[in-house]
Amino acid sequence: MSNDAHKQLVILSKRERKPQNKTLELLIFQHYEYYAEVKGELKKIRKTIKDKKEELKKVEEKLRSGKAHADIKPISS
């Protein structure tokens, strides 16, 4: 095989691999983009849970101290 033929073969093989690599890069990027999105949503959920726990602690404290009677409204059936 001549040197020129070898060079052409190398160029062709690189061209064939390039789209696969780009596809793989795109998939990896999309995966991390999705991961970041999910992670962001998870942070929001954790913050909401934390806020609700703090709210619950405040209500429990009011109930223990006896100050909650004015805040509690009867449930109408």
Tab-separated table of C-alpha atoms in Angstrom:
chain	number	residue	atom	x	y	z
A	1	MET	CA	0.000	0.000	0.000
A	2	SER	CA	1.440	3.347	-0.985
A	3	ASN	CA	1.868	6.181	1.463
A	4	ASP	CA	-0.880	8.244	-0.251
A	5	ALA	CA	-3.343	5.367	-0.125
A	6	HIS	CA	-2.583	4.899	3.556
A	7	LYS	CA	-3.189	8.624	4.226
A	8	GLN	CA	-6.527	8.465	2.388
A	9	LEU	CA	-7.533	5.418	4.398
A	10	VAL	CA	-6.683	7.208	7.654
A	11	ILE	CA	-8.679	10.278	6.561
A	12	LEU	CA	-11.685	8.115	5.643
A	13	SER	CA	-11.552	6.246	8.927
A	14	LYS	CA	-11.452	9.545	10.837
A	15	ARG	CA	-14.433	10.838	8.878
A	16	GLU	CA	-16.402	7.711	9.697
A	17	ARG	CA	-15.621	7.963	13.396
A	18	LYS	CA	-16.309	11.655	13.657
A	19	PRO	CA	-20.136	11.491	13.399
A	20	GLN	CA	-20.188	8.716	15.980
A	21	ASN	CA	-18.084	10.798	18.333
A	22	LYS	CA	-20.308	13.828	17.768
A	23	THR	CA	-23.364	11.688	18.428
A	24	LEU	CA	-21.767	10.352	21.582
A	25	GLU	CA	-20.801	13.871	22.682
A	26	LEU	CA	-24.363	15.016	22.044
A	27	LEU	CA	-25.768	12.116	24.059
A	28	ILE	CA	-23.392	12.834	26.928
A	29	PHE	CA	-24.285	16.529	26.835
A	30	GLN	CA	-28.011	15.727	26.793
A	31	HIS	CA	-27.524	13.286	29.668
A	32	TYR	CA	-25.764	15.909	31.797
A	33	GLU	CA	-28.296	18.560	30.804
A	34	TYR	CA	-31.107	16.221	31.904
A	35	TYR	CA	-29.167	15.343	35.073
A	36	ALA	CA	-28.778	19.040	35.905
A	37	GLU	CA	-32.499	19.570	35.322
A	38	VAL	CA	-33.423	16.651	37.571
A	39	LYS	CA	-30.922	17.781	40.189
A	40	GLY	CA	-32.470	21.268	40.130
A	41	GLU	CA	-35.942	19.823	40.616
A	42	LEU	CA	-34.659	17.631	43.428
A	43	LYS	CA	-33.200	20.691	45.176
A	44	LYS	CA	-36.575	22.440	44.895
A	45	ILE	CA	-38.352	19.404	46.361
A	46	ARG	CA	-35.855	19.139	49.220
A	47	LYS	CA	-36.270	22.843	49.994
A	48	THR	CA	-40.059	22.471	49.999
A	49	ILE	CA	-39.804	19.499	52.366
A	50	LYS	CA	-37.469	21.450	54.640
A	51	ASP	CA	-39.858	24.446	54.653
A	52	LYS	CA	-42.832	22.212	55.432
A	53	LYS	CA	-40.935	20.545	58.294
A	54	GLU	CA	-40.127	23.971	59.759
A	55	GLU	CA	-43.779	24.979	59.385
A	56	LEU	CA	-44.834	21.771	61.137
A	57	LYS	CA	-42.402	22.435	63.998
A	58	LYS	CA	-43.903	25.913	64.482
A	59	VAL	CA	-47.436	24.493	64.579
A	60	GLU	CA	-46.382	21.760	67.024
A	61	GLU	CA	-44.750	24.399	69.229
A	62	LYS	CA	-47.954	26.457	69.207
A	63	LEU	CA	-49.965	23.376	70.131
A	64	ARG	CA	-47.617	22.550	73.018
A	65	SER	CA	-47.702	26.094	74.360
A	66	GLY	CA	-51.491	26.295	74.154
A	67	LYS	CA	-51.456	29.388	71.915
A	68	ALA	CA	-52.881	27.571	68.929
A	69	HIS	CA	-56.519	27.688	70.057
A	70	ALA	CA	-57.117	31.021	68.320
A	71	ASP	CA	-55.455	29.794	65.120
A	72	ILE	CA	-57.315	26.483	64.921
A	73	LYS	CA	-60.606	26.682	63.105
A	74	PRO	CA	-63.141	23.892	63.471
A	75	ILE	CA	-63.638	21.657	60.469
A	76	SER	CA	-67.146	22.070	59.121
A	77	SER	CA	-68.750	18.851	58.001
